[in-house]
PDB file of C-alpha atoms and ligand atoms in Angstrom:
ATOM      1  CA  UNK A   1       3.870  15.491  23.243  1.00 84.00           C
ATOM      2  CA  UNK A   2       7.392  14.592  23.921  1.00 92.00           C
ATOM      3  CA  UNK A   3       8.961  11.687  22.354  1.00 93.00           C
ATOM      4  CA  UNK A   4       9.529   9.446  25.164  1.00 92.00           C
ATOM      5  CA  UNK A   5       5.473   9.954  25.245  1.00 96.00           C
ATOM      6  CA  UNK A   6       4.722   9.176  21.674  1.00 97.00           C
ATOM      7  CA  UNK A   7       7.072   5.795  21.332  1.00 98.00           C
ATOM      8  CA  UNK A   8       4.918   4.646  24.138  1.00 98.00           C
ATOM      9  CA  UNK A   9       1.660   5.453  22.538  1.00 98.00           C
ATOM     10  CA  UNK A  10       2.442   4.516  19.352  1.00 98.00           C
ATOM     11  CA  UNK A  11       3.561   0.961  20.983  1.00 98.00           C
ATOM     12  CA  UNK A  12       0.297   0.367  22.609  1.00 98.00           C
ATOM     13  CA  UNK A  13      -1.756   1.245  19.573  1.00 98.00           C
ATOM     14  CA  UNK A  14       1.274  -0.933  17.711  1.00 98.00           C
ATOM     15  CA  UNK A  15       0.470  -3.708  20.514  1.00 98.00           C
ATOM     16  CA  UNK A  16      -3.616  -3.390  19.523  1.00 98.00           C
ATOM     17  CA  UNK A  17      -3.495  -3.315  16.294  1.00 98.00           C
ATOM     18  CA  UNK A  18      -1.094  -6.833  16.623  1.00 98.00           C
ATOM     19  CA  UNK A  19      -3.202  -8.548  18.496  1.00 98.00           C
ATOM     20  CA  UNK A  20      -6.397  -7.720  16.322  1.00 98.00           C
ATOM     21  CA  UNK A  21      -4.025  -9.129  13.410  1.00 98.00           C
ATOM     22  CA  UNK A  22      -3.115 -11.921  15.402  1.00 98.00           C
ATOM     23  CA  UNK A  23      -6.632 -12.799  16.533  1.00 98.00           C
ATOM     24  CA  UNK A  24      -8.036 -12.349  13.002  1.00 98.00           C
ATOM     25  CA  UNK A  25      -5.290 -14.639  11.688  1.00 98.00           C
ATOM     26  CA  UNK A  26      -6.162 -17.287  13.735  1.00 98.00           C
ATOM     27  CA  UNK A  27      -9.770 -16.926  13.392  1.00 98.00           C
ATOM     28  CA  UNK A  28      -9.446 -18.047   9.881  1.00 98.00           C
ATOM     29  CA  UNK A  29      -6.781 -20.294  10.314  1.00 98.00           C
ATOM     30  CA  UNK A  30      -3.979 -18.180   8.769  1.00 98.00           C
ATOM     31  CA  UNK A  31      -0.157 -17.963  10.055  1.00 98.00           C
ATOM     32  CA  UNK A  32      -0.135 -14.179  11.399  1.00 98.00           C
ATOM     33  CA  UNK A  33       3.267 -13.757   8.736  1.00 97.00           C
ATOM     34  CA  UNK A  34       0.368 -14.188   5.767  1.00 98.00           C
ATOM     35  CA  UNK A  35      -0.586 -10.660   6.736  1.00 98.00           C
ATOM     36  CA  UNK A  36       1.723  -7.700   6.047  1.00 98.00           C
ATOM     37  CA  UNK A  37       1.326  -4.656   8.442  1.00 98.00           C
ATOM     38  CA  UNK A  38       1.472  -1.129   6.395  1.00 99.00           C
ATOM     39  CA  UNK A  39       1.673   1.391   8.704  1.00 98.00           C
ATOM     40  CA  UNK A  40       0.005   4.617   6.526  1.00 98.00           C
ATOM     41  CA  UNK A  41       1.477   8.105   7.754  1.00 98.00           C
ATOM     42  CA  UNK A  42      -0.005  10.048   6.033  1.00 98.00           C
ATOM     43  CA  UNK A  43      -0.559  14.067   7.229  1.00 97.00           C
ATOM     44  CA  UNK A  44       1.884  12.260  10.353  1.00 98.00           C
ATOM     45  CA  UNK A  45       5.652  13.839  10.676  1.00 97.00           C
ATOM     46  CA  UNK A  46       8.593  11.910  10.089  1.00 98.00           C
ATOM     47  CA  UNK A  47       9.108  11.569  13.406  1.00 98.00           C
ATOM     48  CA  UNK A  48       6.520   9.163  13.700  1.00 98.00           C
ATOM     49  CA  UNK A  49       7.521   6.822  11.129  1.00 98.00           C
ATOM     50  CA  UNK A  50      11.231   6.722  12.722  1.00 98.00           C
ATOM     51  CA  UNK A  51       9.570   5.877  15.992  1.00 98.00           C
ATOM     52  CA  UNK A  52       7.181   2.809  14.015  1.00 98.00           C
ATOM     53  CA  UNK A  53      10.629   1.890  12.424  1.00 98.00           C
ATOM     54  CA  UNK A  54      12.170   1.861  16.515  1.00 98.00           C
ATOM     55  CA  UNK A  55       9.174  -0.695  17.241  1.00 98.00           C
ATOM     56  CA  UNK A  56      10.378  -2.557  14.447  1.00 98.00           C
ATOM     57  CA  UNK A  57       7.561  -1.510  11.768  1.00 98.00           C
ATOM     58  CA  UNK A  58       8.972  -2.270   8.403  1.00 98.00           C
ATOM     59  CA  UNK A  59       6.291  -1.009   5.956  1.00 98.00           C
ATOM     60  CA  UNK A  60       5.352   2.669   5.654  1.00 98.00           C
ATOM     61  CA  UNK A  61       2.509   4.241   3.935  1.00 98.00           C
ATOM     62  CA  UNK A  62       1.497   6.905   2.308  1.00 98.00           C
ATOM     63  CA  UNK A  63      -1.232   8.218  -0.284  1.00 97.00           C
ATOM     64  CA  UNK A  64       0.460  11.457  -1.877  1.00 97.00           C
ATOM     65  CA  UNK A  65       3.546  11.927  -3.570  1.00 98.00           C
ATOM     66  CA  UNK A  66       4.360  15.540  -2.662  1.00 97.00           C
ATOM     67  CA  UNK A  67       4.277  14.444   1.134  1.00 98.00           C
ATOM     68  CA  UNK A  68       5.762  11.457   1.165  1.00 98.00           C
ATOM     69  CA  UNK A  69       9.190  12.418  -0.849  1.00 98.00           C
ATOM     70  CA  UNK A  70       9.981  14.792   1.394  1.00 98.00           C
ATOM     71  CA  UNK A  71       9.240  12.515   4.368  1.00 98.00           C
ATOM     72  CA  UNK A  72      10.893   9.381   2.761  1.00 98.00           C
ATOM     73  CA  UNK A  73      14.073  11.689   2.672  1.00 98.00           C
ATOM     74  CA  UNK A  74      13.724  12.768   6.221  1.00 98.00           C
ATOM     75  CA  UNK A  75      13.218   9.361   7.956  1.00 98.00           C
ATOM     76  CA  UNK A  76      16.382   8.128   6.243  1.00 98.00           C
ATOM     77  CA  UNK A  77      17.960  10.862   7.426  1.00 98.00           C
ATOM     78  CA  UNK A  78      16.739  10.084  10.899  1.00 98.00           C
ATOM     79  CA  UNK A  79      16.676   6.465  11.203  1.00 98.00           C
ATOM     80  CA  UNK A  80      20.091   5.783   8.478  1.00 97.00           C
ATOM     81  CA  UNK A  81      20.342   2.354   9.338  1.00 97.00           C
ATOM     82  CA  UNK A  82      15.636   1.378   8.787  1.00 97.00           C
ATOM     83  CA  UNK A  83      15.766   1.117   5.235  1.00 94.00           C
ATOM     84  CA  UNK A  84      12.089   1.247   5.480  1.00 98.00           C
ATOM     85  CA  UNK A  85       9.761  -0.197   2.618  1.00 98.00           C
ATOM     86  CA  UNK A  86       7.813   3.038   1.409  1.00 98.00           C
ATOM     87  CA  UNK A  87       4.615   1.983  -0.311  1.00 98.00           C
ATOM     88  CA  UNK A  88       2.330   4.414  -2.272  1.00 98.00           C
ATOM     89  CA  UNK A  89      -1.362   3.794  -1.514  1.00 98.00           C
ATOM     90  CA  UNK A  90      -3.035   7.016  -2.944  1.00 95.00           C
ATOM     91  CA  UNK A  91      -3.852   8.103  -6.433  1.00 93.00           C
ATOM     92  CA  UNK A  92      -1.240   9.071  -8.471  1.00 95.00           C
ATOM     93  CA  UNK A  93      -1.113  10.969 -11.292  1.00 94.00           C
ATOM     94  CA  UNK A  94       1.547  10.139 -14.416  1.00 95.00           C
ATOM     95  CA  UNK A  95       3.084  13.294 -13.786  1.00 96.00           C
ATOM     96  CA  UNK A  96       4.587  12.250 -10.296  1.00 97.00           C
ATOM     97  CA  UNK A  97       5.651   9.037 -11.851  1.00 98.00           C
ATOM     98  CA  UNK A  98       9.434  10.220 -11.758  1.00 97.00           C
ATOM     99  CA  UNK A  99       9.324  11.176  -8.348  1.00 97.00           C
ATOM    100  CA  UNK A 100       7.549   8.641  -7.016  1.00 98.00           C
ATOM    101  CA  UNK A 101      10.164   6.263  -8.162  1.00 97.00           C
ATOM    102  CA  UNK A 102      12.793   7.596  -6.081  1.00 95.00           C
ATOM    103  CA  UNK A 103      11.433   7.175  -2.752  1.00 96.00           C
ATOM    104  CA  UNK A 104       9.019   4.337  -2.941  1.00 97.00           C
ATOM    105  CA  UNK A 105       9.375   0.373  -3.023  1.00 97.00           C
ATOM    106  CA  UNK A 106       5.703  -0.307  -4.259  1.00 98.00           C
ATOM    107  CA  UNK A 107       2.929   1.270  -5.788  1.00 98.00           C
ATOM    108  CA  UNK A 108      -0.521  -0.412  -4.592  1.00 98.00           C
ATOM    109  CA  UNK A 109      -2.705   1.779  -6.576  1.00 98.00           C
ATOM    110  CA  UNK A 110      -1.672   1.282 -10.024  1.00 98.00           C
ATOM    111  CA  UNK A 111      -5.294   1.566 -12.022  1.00 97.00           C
ATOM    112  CA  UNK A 112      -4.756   2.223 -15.854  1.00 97.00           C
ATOM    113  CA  UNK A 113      -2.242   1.503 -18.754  1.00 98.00           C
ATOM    114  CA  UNK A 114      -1.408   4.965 -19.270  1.00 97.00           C
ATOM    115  CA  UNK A 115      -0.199   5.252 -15.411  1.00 98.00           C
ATOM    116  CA  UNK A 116       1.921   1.481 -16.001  1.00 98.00           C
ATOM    117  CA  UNK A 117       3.792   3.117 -19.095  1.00 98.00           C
ATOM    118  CA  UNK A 118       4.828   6.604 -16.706  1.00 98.00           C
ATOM    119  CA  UNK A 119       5.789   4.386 -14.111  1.00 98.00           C
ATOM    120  CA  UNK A 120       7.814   2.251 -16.124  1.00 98.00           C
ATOM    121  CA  UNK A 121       9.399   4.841 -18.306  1.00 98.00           C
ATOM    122  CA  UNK A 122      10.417   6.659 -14.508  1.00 98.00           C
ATOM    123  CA  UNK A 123      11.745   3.395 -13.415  1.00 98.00           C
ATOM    124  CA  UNK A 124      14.208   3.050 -16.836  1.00 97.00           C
ATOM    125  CA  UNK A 125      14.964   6.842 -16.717  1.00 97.00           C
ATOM    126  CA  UNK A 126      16.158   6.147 -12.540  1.00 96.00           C
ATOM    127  CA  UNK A 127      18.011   2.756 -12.867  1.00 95.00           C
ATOM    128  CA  UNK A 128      20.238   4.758 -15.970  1.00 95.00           C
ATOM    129  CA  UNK A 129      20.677   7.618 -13.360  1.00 94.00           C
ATOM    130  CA  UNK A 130      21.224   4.992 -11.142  1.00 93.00           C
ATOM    131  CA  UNK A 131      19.160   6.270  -8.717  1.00 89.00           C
ATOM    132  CA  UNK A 132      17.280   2.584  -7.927  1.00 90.00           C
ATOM    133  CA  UNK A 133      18.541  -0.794  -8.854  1.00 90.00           C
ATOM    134  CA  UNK A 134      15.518  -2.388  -8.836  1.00 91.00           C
ATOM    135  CA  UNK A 135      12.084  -2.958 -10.932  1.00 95.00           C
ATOM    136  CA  UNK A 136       9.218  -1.181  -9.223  1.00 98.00           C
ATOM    137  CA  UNK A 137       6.192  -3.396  -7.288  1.00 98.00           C
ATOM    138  CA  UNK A 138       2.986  -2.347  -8.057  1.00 98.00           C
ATOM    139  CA  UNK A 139      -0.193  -3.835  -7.062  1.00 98.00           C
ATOM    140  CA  UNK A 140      -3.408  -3.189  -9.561  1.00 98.00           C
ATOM    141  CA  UNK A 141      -5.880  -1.236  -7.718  1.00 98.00           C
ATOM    142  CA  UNK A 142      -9.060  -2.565  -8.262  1.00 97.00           C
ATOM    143  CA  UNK A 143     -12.377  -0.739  -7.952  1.00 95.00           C
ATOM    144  CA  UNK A 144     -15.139  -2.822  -6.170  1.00 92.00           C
ATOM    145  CA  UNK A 145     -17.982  -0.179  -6.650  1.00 85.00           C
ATOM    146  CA  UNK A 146     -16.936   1.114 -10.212  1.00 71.00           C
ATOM    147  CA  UNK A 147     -17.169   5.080  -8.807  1.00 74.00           C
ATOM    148  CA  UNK A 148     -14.678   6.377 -10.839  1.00 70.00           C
ATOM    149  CA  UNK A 149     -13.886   9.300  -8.464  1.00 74.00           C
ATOM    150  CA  UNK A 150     -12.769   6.500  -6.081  1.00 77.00           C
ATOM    151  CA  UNK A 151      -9.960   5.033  -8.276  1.00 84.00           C
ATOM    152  CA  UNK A 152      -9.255   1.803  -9.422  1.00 95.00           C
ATOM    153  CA  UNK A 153      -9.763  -0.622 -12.425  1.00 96.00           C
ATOM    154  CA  UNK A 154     -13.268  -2.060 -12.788  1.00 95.00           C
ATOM    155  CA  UNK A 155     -12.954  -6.047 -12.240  1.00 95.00           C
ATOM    156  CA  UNK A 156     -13.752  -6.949 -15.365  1.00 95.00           C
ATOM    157  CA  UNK A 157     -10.454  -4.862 -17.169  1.00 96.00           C
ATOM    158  CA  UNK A 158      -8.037  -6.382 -14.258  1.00 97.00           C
ATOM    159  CA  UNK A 159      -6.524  -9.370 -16.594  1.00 98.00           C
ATOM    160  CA  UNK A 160      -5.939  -6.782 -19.995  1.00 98.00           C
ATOM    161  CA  UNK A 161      -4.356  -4.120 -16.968  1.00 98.00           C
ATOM    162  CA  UNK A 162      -2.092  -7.233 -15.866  1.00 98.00           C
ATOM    163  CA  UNK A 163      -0.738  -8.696 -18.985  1.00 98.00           C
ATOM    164  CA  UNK A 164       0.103  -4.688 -20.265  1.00 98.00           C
ATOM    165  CA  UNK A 165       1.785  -4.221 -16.699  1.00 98.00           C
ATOM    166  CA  UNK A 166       3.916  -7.243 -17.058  1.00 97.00           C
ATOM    167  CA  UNK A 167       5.037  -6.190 -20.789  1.00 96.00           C
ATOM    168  CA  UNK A 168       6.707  -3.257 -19.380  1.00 95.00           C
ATOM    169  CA  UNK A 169       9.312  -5.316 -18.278  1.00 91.00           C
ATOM    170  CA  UNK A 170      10.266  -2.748 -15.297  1.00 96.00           C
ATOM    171  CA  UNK A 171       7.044  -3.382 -12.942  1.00 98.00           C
ATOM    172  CA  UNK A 172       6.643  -6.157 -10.891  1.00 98.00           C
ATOM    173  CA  UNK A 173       3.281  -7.189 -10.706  1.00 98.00           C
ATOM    174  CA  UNK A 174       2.321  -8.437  -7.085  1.00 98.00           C
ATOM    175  CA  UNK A 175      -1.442  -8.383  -7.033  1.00 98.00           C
ATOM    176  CA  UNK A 176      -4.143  -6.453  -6.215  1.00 98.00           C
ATOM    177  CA  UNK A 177      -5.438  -3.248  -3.745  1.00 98.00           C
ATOM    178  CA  UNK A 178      -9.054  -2.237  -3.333  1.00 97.00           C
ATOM    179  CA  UNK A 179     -10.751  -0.040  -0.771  1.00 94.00           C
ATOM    180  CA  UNK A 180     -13.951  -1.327   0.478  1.00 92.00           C
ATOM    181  CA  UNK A 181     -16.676   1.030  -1.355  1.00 90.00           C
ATOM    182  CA  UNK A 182     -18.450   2.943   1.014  1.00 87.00           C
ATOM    183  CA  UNK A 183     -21.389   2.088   3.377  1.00 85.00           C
ATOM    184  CA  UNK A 184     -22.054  -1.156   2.035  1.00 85.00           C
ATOM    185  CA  UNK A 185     -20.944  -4.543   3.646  1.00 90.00           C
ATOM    186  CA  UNK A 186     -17.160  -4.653   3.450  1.00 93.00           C
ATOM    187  CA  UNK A 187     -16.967  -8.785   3.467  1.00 95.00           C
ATOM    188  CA  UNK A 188     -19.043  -9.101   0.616  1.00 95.00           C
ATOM    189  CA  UNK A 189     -16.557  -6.556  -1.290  1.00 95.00           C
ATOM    190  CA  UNK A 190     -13.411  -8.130   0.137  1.00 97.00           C
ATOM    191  CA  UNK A 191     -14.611 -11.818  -1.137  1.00 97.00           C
ATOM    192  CA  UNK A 192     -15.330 -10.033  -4.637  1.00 96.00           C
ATOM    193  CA  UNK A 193     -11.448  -8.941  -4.234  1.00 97.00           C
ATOM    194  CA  UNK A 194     -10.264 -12.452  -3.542  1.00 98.00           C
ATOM    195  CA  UNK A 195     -11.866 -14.106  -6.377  1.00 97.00           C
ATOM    196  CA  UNK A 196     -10.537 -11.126  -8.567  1.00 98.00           C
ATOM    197  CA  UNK A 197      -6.862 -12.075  -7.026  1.00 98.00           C
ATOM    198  CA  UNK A 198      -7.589 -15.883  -7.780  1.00 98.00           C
ATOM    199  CA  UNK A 199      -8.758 -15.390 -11.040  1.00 98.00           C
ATOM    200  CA  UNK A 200      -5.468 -12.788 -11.891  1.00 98.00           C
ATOM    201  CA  UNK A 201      -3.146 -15.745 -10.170  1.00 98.00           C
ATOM    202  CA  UNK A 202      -3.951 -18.286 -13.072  1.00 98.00           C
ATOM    203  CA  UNK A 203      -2.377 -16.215 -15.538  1.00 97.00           C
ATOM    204  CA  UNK A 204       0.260 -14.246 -13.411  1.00 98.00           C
ATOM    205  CA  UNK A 205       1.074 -17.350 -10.166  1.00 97.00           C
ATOM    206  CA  UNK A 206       3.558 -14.635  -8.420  1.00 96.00           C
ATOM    207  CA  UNK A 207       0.470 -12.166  -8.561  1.00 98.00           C
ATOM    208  CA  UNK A 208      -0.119 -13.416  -4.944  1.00 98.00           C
ATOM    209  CA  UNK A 209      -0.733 -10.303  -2.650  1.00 98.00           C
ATOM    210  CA  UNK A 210      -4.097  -9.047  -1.707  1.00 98.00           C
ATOM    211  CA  UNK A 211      -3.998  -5.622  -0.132  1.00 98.00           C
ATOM    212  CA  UNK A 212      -7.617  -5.339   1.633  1.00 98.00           C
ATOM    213  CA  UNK A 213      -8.452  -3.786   5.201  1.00 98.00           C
ATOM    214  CA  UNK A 214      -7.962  -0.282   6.885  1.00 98.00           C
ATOM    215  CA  UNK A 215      -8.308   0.473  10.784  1.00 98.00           C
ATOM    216  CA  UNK A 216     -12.407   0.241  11.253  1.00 96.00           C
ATOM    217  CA  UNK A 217     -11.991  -3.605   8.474  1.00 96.00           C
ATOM    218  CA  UNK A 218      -9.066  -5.273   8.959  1.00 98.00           C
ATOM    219  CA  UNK A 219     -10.409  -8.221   9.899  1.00 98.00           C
ATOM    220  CA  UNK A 220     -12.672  -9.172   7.660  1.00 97.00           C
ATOM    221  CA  UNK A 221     -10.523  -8.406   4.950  1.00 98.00           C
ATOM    222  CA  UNK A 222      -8.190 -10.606   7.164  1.00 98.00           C
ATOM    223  CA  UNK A 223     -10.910 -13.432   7.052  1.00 98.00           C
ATOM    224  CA  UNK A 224     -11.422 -13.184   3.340  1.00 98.00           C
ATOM    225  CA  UNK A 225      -7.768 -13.606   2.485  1.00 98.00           C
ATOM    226  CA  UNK A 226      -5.895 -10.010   2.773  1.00 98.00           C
ATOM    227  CA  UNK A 227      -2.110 -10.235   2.638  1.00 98.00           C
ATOM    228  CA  UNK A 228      -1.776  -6.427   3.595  1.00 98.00           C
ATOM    229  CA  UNK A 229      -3.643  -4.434   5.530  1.00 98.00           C
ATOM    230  CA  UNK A 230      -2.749  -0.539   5.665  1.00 98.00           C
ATOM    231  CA  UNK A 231      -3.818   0.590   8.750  1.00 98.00           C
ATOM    232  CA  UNK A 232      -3.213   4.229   9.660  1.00 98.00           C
ATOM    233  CA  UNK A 233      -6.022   5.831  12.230  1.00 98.00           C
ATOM    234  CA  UNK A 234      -5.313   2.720  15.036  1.00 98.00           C
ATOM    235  CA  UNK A 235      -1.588   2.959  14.818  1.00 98.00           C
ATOM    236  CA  UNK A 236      -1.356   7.239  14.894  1.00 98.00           C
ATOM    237  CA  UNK A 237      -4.594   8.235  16.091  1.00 96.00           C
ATOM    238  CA  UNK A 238      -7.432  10.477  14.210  1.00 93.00           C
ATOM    239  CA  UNK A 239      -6.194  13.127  11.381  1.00 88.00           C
ATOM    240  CA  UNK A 240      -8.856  15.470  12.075  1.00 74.00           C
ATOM    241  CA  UNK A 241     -11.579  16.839   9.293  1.00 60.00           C
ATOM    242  CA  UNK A 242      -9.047  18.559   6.940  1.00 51.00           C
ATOM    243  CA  UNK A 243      -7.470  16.007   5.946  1.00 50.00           C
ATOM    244  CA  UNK A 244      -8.075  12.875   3.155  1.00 49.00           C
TER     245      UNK A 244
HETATM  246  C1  LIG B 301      -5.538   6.539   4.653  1.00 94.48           C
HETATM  247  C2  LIG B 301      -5.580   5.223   3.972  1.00 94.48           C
HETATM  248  C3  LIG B 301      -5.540   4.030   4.714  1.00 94.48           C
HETATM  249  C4  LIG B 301      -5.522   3.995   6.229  1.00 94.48           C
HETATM  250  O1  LIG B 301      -6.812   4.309   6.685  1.00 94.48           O
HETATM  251  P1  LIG B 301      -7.178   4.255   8.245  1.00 94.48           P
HETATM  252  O2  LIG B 301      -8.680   4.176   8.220  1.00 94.48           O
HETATM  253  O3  LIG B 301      -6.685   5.503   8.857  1.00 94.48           O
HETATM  254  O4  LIG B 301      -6.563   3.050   8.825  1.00 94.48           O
HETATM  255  C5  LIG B 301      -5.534   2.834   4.014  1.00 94.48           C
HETATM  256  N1  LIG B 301      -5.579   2.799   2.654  1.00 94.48           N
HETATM  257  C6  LIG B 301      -5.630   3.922   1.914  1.00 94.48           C
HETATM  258  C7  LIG B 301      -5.695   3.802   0.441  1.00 94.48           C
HETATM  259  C8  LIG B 301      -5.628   5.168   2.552  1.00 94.48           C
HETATM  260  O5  LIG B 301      -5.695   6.279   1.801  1.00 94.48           O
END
């Protein structure tokens, strides 16, 4: 497909996806600028996210490190002037931790101590090469059906995870990211996930973001209080079998 071809399907789906956001928003009563729009690009090329970035798209997505460096590099190559917010989404193991802080702005699936303490010690080791200024954001990822294979901190570890995260002293803690668990009712996990995010607010008030809802459940994540949703199949279309 040419490009002139895929701006204009990526601005319908853009233009969908909106007004399901919109309509969701005022379903429960929210201001549609409660809700952050991650666009997740994931197995998608560069060119993509410079187009989402042309339809004014601010927050990109990804869920591995190995693609998204690479692809980080290439859209500010493309697009000099975006300065895109890159947000990590996928497991990540402490090994990437150095790279990882070079290209992204936020990590929303921080899930264990160990993984805080690489993250921080990569965010020290960059600001003295200078390569960022800034302290990292992460979001806890928290697991809603406690499968371990899935990721993510059980709910009741989530305030020990916070108060070591905000010791680090380089990571920003801005609240929480769960998946909803598989074939069970996604509104029941989501309202688990915003009690979790009230509870974690008491102790940690700037803890405020609630990262809930994909393409098939954004709005009922919307409806139980989601202030992200990462949304990658209605914005780019279907990544086929092969991939995560
Ligand atoms: C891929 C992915 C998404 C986007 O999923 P879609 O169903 O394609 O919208 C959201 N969150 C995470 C953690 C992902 O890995």
């Amino acid at each position: 497909m040419n490009t002139v071809d895929r701006k204009a399907e990526l601005a319908a789906n853009l233009a969908e996806v909106e007004a399901r956001i919109a309509a969701a928003c005022r379903a429960a009563g929210r201001a549609r600028d409660e809700v952050k729009l991650v666009a997740v690009t994931k197995t998608f090329p560069a060119s993509d996210a410079a187009l989402l970035t042309d339809l004014g798209v601010v927050h990109l997505g990804e869920n591995r490190d190995q693609e998204a460096g690479p692809k980080a590099a290439e859209v500010a190559g493309l697009r000099p002037d975006a300065a895109p917010h890159w947000h990590l989404v996928g497991r990540l193991q402490r090994n990437k931790a150095r790279s990882v802080v070079e290209w992204a702005q936020e990590v929303q699936s921080l899930d264990s101590a160990r993984l805080a303490d690489a993250l921080a010690k990569a965010v020290r080791a960059a600001r003295d090469a200078q390569i960022r200024d800034e302290p990292l954001d992460v979001l806890i990822q928290a697991s809603l059906d406690d499968d371990p294979e899935r990721g993510g901190c059980p709910l009741g570890e989530l305030a020990a995870l916070a108060e070591h995260v905000t010791h680090t002293g380089e990571l920003r803690l801005r609240g929480l990211m769960a998946v909803a668990p598989l074939g069970a009712d996604p509104a029941a996990a989501f309202e688990r996930l915003a009690r979790a995010g009230e509870r974690l607010r008491e102790d940690h008030p700037n803890a405020a973001d609630v990262s809930a809802g994909m393409s098939h459940d954004l709005e009922q994540a919307i409806t139980h209080g989601s202030t992200c949703v990462r949304v990658g199949t209605a914005l780019l279309g279907g990544r086929g079998l092969a991939s995560p």
